[in-house]
Tab-separated table of C-alpha atoms in Angstrom:
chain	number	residue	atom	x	y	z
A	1	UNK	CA	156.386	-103.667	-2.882
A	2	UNK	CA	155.123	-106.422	-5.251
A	3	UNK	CA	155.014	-105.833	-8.568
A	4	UNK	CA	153.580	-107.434	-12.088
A	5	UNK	CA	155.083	-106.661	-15.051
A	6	UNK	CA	153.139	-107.434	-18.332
A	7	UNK	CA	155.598	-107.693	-21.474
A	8	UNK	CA	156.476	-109.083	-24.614
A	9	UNK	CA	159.530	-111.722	-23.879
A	10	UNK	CA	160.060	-112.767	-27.681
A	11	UNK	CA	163.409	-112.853	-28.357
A	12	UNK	CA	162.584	-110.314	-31.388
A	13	UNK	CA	160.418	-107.515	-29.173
A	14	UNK	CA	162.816	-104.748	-28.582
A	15	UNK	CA	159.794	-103.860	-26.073
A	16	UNK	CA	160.940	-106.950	-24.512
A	17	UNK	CA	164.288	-105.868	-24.246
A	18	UNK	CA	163.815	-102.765	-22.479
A	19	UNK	CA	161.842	-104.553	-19.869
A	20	UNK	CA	164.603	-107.022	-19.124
A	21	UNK	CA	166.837	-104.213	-18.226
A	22	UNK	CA	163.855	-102.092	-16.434
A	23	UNK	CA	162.496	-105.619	-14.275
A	24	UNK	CA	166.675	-106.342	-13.830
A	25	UNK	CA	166.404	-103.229	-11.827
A	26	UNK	CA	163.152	-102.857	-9.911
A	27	UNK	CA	164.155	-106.413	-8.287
A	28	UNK	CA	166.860	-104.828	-6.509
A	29	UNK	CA	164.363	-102.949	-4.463
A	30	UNK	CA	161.264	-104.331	-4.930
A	31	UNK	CA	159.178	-108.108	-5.657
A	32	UNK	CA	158.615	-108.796	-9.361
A	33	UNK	CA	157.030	-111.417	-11.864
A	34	UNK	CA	157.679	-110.686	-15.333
A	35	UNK	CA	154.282	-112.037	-16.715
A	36	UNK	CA	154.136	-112.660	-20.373
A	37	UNK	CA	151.917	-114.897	-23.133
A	38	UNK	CA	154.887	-116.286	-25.389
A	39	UNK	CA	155.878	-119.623	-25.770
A	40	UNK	CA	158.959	-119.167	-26.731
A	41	UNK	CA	161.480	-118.724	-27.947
A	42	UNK	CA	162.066	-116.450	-24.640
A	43	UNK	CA	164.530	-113.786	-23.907
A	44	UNK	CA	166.553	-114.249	-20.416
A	45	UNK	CA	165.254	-111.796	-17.277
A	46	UNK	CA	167.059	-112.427	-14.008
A	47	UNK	CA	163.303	-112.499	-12.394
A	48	UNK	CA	160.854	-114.653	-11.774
A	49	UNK	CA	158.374	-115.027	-15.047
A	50	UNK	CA	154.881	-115.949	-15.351
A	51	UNK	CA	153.055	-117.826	-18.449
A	52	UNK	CA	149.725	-115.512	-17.971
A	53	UNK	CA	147.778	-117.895	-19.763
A	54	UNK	CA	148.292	-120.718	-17.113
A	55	UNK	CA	148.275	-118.008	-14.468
A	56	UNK	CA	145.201	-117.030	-11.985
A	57	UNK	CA	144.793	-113.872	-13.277
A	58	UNK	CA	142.695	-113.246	-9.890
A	59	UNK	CA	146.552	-113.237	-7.859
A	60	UNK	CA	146.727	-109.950	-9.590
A	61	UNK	CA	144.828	-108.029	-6.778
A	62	UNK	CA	147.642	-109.694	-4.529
A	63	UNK	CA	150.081	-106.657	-5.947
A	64	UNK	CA	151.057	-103.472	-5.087
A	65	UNK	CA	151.747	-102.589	-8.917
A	66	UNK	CA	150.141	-103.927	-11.936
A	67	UNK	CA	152.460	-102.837	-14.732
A	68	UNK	CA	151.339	-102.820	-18.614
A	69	UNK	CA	153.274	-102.495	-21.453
A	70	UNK	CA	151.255	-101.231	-25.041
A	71	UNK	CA	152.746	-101.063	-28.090
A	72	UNK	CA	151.371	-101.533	-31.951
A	73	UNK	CA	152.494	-104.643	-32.729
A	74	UNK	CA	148.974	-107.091	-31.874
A	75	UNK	CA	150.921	-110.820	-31.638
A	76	UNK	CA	153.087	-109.330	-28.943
A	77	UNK	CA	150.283	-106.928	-26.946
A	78	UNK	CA	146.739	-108.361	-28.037
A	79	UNK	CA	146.856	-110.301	-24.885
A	80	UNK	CA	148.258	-108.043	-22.547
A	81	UNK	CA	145.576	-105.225	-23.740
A	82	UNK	CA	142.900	-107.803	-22.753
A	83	UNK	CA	144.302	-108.468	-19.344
A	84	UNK	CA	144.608	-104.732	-18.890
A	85	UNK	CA	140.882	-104.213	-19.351
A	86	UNK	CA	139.800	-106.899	-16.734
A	87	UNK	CA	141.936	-105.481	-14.202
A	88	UNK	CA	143.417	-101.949	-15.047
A	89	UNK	CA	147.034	-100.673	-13.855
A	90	UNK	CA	149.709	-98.460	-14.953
A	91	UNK	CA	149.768	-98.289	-18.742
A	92	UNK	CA	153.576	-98.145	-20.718
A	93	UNK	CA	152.880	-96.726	-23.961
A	94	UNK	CA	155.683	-96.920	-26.447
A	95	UNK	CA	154.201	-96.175	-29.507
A	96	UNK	CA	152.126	-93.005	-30.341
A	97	UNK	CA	149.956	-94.386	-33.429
A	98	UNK	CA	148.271	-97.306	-31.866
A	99	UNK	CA	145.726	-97.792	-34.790
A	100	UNK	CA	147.710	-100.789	-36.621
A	101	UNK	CA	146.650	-102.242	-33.048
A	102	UNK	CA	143.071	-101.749	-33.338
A	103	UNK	CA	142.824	-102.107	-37.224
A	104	UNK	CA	144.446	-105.745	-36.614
A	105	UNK	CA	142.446	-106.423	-33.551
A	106	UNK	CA	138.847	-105.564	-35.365
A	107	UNK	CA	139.606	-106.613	-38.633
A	108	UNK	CA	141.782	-109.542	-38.602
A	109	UNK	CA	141.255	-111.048	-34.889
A	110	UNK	CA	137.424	-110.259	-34.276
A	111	UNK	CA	136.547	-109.960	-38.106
A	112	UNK	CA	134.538	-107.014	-37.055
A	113	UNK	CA	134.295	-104.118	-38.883
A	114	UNK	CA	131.241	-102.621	-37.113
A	115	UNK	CA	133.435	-102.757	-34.086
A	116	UNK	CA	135.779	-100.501	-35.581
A	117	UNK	CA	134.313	-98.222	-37.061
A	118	UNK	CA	132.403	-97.418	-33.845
A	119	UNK	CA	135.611	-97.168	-31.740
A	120	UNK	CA	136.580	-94.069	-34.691
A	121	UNK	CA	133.207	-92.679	-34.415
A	122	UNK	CA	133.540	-92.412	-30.366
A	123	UNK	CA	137.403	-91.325	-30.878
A	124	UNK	CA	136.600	-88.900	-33.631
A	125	UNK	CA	133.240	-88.479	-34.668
A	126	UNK	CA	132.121	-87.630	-37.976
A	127	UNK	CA	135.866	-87.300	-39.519
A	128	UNK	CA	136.343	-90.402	-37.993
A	129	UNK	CA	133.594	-92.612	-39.526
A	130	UNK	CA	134.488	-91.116	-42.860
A	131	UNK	CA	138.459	-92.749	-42.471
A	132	UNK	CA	137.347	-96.009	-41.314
A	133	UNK	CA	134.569	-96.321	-44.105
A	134	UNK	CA	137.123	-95.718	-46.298
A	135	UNK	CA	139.735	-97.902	-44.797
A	136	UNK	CA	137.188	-100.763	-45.277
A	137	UNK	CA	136.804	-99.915	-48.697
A	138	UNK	CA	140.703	-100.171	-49.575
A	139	UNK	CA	141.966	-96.688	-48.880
A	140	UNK	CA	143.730	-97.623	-45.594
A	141	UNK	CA	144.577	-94.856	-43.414
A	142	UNK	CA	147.108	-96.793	-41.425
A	143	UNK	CA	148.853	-96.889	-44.646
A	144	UNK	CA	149.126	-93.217	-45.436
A	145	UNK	CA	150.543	-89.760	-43.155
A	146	UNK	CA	146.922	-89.321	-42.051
A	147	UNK	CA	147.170	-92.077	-39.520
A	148	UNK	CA	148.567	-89.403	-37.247
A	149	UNK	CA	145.553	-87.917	-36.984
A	150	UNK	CA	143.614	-91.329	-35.941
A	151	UNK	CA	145.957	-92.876	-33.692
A	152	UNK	CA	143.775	-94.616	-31.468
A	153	UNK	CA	146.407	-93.930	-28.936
A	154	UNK	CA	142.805	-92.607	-26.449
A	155	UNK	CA	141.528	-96.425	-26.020
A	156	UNK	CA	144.975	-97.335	-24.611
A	157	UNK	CA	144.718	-94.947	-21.616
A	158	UNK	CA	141.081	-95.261	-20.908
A	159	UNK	CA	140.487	-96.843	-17.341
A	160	UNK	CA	144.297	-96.566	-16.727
A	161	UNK	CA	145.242	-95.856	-13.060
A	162	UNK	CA	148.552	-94.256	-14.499
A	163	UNK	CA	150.436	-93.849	-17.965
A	164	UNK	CA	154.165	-93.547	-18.455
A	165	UNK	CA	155.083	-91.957	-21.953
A	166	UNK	CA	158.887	-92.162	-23.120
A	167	UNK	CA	159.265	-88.744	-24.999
A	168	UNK	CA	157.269	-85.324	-24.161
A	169	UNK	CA	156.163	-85.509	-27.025
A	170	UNK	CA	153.948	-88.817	-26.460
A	171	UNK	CA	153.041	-87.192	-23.137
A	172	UNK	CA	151.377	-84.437	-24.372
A	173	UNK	CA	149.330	-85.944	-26.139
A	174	UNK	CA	148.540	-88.295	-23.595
A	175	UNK	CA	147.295	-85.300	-21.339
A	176	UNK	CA	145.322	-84.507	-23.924
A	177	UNK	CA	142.896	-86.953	-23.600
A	178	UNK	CA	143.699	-88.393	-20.054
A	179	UNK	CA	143.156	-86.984	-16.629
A	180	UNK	CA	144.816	-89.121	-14.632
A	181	UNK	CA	148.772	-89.240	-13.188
A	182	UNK	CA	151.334	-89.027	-16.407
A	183	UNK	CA	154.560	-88.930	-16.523
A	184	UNK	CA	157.492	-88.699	-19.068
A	185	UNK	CA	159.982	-91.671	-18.137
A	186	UNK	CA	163.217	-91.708	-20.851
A	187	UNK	CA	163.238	-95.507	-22.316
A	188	UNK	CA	166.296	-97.292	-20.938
A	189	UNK	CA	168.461	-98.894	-23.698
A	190	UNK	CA	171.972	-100.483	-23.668
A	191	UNK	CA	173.911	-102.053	-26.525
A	192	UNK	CA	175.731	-104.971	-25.385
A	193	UNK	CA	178.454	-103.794	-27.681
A	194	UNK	CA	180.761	-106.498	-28.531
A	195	UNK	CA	183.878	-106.532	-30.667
A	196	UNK	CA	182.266	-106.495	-34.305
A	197	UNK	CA	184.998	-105.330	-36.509
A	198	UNK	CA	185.110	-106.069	-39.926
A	199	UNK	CA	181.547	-104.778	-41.199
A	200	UNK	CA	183.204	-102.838	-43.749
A	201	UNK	CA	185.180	-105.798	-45.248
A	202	UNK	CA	182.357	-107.925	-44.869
A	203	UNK	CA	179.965	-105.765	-46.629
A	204	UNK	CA	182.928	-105.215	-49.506
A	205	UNK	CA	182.664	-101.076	-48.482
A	206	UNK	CA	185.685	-99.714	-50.341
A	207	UNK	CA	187.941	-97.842	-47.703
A	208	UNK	CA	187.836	-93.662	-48.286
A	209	UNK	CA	184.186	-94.363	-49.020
A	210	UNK	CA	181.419	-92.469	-46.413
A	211	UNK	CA	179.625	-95.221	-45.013
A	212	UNK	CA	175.810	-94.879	-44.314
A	213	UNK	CA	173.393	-96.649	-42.606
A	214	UNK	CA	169.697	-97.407	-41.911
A	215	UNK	CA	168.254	-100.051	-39.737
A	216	UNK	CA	165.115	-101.307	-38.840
A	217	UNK	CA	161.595	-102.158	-40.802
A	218	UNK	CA	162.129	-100.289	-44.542
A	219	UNK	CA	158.469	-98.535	-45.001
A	220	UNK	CA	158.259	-95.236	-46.480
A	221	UNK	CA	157.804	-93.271	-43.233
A	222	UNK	CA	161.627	-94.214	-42.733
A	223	UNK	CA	162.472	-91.759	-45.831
A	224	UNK	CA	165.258	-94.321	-47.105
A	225	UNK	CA	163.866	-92.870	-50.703
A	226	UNK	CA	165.128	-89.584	-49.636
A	227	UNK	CA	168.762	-90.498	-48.603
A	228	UNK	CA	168.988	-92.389	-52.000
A	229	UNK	CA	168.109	-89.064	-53.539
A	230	UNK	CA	170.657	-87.054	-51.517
A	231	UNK	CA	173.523	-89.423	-52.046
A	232	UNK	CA	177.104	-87.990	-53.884
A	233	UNK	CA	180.140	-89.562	-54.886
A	234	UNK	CA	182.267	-91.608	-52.002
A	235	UNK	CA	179.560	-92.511	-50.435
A	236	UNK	CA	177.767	-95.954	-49.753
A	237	UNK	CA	174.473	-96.246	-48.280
A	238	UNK	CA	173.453	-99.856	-46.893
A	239	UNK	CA	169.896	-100.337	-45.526
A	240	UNK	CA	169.565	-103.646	-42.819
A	241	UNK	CA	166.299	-104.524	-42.208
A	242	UNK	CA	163.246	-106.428	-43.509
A	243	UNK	CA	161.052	-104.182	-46.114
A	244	UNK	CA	157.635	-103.679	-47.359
A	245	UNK	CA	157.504	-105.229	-50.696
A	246	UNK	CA	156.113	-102.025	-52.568
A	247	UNK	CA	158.464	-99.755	-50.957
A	248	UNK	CA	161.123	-102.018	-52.104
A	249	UNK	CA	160.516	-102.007	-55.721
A	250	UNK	CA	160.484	-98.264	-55.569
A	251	UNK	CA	163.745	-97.741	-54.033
A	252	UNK	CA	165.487	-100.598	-56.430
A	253	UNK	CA	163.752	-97.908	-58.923
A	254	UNK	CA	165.363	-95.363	-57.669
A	255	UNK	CA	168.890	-97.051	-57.270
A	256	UNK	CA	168.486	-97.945	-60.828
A	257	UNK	CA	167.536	-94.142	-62.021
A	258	UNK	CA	170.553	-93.164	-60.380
A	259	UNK	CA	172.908	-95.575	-61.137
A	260	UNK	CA	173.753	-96.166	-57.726
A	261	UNK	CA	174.660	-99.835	-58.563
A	262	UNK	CA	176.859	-101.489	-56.095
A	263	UNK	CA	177.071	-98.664	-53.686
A	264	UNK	CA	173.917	-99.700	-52.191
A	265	UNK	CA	173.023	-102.723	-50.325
A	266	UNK	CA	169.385	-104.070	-49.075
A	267	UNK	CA	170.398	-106.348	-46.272
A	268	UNK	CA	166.960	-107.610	-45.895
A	269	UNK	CA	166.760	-108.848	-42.063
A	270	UNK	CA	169.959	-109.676	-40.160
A	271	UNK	CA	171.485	-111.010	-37.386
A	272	UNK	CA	172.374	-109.234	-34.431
A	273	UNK	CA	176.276	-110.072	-35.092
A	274	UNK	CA	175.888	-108.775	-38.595
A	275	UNK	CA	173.944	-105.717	-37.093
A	276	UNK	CA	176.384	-104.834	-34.936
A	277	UNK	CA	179.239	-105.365	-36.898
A	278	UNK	CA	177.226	-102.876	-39.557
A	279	UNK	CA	176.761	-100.081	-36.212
A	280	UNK	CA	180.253	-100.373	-35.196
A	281	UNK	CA	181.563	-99.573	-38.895
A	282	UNK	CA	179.265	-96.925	-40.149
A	283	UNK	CA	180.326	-93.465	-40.752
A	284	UNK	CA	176.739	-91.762	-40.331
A	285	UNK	CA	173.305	-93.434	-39.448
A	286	UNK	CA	169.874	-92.380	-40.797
A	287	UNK	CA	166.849	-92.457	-38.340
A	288	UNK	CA	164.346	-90.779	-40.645
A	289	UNK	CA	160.894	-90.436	-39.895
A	290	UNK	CA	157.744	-88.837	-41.501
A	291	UNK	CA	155.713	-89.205	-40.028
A	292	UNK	CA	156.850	-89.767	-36.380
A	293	UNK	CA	154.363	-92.475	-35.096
A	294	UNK	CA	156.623	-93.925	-32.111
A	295	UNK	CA	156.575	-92.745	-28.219
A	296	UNK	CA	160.873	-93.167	-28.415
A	297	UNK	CA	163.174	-94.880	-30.649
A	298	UNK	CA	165.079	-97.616	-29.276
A	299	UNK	CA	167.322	-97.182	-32.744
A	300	UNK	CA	168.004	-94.222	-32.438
A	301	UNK	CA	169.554	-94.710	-28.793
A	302	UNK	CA	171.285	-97.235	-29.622
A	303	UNK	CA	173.260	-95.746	-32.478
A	304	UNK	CA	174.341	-92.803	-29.545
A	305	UNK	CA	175.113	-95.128	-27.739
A	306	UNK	CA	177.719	-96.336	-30.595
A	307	UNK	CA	178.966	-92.869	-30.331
A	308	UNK	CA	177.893	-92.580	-34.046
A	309	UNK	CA	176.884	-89.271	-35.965
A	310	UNK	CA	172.911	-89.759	-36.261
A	311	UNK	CA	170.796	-87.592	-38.658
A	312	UNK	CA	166.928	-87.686	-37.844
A	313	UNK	CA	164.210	-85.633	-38.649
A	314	UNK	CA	163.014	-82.769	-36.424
A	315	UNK	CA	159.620	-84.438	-35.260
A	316	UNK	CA	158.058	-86.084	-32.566
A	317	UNK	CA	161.006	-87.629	-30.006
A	318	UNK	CA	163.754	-86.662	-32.186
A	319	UNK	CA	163.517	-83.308	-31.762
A	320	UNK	CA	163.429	-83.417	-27.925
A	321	UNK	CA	167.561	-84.499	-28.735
A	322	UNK	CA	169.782	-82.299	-27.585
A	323	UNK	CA	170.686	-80.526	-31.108
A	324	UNK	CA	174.648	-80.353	-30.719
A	325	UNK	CA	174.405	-84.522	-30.437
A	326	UNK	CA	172.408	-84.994	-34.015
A	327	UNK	CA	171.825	-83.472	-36.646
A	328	UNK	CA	168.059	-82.366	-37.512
A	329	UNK	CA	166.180	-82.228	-40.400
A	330	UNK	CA	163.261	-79.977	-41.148
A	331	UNK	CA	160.764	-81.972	-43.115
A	332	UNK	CA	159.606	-79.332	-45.168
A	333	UNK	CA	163.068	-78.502	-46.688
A	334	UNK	CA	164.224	-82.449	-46.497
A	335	UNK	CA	166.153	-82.877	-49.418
A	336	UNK	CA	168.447	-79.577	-49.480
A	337	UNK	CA	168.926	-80.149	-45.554
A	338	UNK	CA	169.922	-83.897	-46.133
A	339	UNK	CA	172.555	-82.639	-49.133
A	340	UNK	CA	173.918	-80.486	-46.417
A	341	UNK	CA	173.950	-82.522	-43.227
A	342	UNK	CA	176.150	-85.262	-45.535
A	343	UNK	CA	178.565	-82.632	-46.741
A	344	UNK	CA	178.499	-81.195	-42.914
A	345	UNK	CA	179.148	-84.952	-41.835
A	346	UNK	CA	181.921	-85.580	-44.227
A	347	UNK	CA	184.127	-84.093	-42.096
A	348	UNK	CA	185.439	-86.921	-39.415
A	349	UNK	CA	186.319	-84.683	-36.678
A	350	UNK	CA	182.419	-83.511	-36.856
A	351	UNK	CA	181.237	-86.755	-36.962
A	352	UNK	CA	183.428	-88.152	-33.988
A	353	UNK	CA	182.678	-84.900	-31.871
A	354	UNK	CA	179.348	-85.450	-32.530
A	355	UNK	CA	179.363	-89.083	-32.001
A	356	UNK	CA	181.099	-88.388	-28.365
A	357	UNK	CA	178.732	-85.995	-27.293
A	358	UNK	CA	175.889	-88.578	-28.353
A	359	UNK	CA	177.617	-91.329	-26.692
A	360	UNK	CA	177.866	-89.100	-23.537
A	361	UNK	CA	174.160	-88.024	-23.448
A	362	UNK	CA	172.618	-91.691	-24.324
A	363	UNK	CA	174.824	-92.925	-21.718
A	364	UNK	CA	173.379	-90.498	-19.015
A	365	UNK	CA	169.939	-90.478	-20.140
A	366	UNK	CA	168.713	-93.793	-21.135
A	367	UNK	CA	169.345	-95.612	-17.971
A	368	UNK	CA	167.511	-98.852	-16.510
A	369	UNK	CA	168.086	-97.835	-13.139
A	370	UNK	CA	167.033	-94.424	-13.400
A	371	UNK	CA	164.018	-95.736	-15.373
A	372	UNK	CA	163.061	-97.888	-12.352
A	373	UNK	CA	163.396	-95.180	-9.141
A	374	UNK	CA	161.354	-92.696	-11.707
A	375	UNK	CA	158.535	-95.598	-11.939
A	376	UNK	CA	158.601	-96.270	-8.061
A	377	UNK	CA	157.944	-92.743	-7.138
A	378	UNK	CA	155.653	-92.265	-9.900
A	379	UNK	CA	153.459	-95.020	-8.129
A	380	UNK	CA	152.643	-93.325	-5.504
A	381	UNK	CA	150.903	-90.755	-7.212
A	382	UNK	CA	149.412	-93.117	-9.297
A	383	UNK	CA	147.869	-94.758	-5.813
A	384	UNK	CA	146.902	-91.432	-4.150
A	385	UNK	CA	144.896	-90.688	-7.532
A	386	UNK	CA	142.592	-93.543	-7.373
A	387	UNK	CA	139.758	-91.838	-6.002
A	388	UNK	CA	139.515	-89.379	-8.858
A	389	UNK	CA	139.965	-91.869	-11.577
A	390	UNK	CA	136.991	-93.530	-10.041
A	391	UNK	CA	134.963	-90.631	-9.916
A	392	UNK	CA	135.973	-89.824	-13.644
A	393	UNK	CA	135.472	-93.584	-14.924
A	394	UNK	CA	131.603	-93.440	-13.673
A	395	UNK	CA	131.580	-90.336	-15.656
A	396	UNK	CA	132.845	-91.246	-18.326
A	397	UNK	CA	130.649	-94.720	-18.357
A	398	UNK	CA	127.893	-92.308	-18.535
A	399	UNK	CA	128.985	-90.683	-21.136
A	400	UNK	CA	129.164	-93.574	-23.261
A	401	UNK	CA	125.577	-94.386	-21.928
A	402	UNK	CA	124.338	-91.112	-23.385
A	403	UNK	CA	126.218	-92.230	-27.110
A	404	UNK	CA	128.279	-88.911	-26.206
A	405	UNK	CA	131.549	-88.310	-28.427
A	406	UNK	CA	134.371	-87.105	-28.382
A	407	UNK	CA	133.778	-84.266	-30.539
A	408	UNK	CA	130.649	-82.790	-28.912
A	409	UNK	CA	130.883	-79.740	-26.208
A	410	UNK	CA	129.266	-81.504	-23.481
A	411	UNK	CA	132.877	-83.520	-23.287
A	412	UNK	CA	134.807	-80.324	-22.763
A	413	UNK	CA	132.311	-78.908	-20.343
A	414	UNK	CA	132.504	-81.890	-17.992
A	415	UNK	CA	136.129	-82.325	-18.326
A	416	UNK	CA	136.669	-78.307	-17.502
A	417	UNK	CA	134.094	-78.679	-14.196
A	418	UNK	CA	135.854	-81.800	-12.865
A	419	UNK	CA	139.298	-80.174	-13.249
A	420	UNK	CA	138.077	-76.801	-11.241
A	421	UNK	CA	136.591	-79.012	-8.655
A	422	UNK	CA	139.617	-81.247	-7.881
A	423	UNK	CA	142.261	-80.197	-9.325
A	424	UNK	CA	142.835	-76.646	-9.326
């Protein structure tokens, strides 16, 4: 089998990452080209790459698998999306909420606001057209909780000959809108744990004190505001990650209300040896999200995988986790719930039980070359579908013909007559 992977290869796309591992392992059974737009710098794959721009994008009707990967980040995908259009394949979606995508693609790359507001209008009808007026006017709704609601996540699938989501929860609502072969694939992570000791001296964490930990892009749907509010005495909460200036000021605000002073630390962004020394070190880690706008967390695997006590909000991927290996926390009772998962995970035998059974899960469950035999079979649905996603593409082209939405009945009716016809 010859196959085309599409993927960020930026040393900095944790996308990237994954596909290094996932590629790594498909080439032991299978021809691939890694096929990516980035200059550099590159992150190393042990396959053959591609620079798609200098590429004959025609070759790609010479494979058996076209594979894309989507995420909402537009420097790393923008490219890939367009390639995906001209000649469709299997779709990865990582992230849920793909409207930061679209907002940057209409707004910023194609300076086209008609363009976008049309795409919410066909995605959502009146209550869309109302958000993206409004969006243009200042009140952004990729900046607030109601993004959920918009997520754009439809125009990623549409014309797909597959889609592979990374939680159930992504796949679900994937089915929602799509007809064709889906599947739930877990994302495969690994750590390359290396000896990192010393984050606590480093750092200047006083020992006896309960170290805590966030990591990753500081934005308000992480809820580092809320750990702030929840901290006690002994404990030191250190945040590693770049932040949104806003959000910023308000939690120095908050540090400052408190009198938190020196027992918490805004890393800003790190390096990976100052990352991992921070992972290997911490007591508890805080993967807090509200709302959950990612298909899996690659964060979140990784600090199993570092056998570490994680605490995480009961949404979205997080609460497909096995509940004995984190601890979850119901949004609408966040702050009592966070007071008691850091008394609960004062104790260090829970937090090293827990960390083992974590450790022992992510280890099992995240896997590269599970990831790739679950993708191989997976195309072979994908290939004996094909004659019903062209049947349902012409339909839908009509649809669009007619200026039919989403919204109206006519969509459901069609969608309910194809599905008794071929695939009851």
């Amino acid at each position: 089998m010859k196959i085309a992977w599409f993927t960020p290869l930026a040393e900095g796309s944790a996308i990237g990452r994954a596909s290094s591992y996932i590629v790594r392992e498909l080439a032991k059974v299978a021809e691939v080209e890694l096929w990516h737009f980035e200059r550099g710098p590159l992150r190393a794959v042990e396959v053959k790459t591609v620079f798609a721009p200098a590429a004959d994008l025609g070759r790609l009707t010479d494979f058996d698998l076209v594979v894309y990967n989507f995420g909402n980040h537009l420097p790393y995908h923008g490219e890939i999306f367009e390639v995906a259009r001209q000649h469709p394949g299997v779709v990865v979606l990582h992230d849920y909420v793909m409207h930061h995508f679209f907002a940057a693609l209409y707004l910023e790359k194609r300076r086209d606001p008609a363009g976008y507001v049309a795409e919410m209008v066909h995605w959502y009808g009146g209550a869309g057209r109302v958000a993206a007026e409004r969006s243009l006017a200042g009140e952004r709704v990729w900046e607030s909780d109601a993004v959920v609601d918009f997520p754009l996540v439809e125009r990623c699938t549409e014309g797909a000959l597959g889609v592979i989501a990374h939680s159930e929860y992504l796949l679900d609502a994937v089915r929602r809108v799509y007809t064709g072969p889906a599947r739930k694939i877990s994302l495969p992570y690994e750590t390359g744990i290396t000896a990192a000791d010393g984050g606590r001296e480093r750092l200047g964490i006083p020992a006896g004190q309960l170290f805590l930990l966030t990591v990753g892009h500081v934005n308000p749907n992480k809820r580092v505001h809320a750990v702030l509010e929840a901290m006690g005495p002994g404990m030191h909460y250190v945040v590693a990650g770049p932040a949104d200036p806003g959000y910023q000021r308000r939690l120095e605000q908050i540090v400052k209300e408190r009198g938190l002073g020196e027992r918490v630390q805004f890393l800003g962004r790190v390096s990976d040896e100052v990352l991992h020394g921070c992972l290997a070190a911490a007591d508890v880690c805080f993967n807090l999200r509200m709302p959950a706008i990612e298909g899996a967390s690659a964060s979140v695997i990784e600090e199993m995988l570092y056998g570490k006590a994680v605490v995480v909000t009961d949404v979205g991927f997080y609460r497909e986790l096995p509940a004995d290996c984190v601890v979850k926390i119901d949004p609408a009772n966040e702050a009592a719930e966070l007071g008691a998962a850091l008394a609960r995970l004062g104790e260090a035998a829970e937090r090293s039980a827990m960390g083992e059974r974590a450790r022992a899960y992510a280890q099992e469950t995240f896997r590269a070359d599970r990831y790739a035999r679950d993708l191989l079979r997976f195309s072979w649905d994908v290939r004996n579908a094909q004659p019903l996603l062209g049947l349902t593409d012409r339909i839908a082209a009509e649809l669009q013909r007619m200026k039919v939405s989403s919204d109206m009945a006519i969509v459901g009716t069609v969608a309910e007559t194809v599905g008794e016809l071929f695939c009851g």
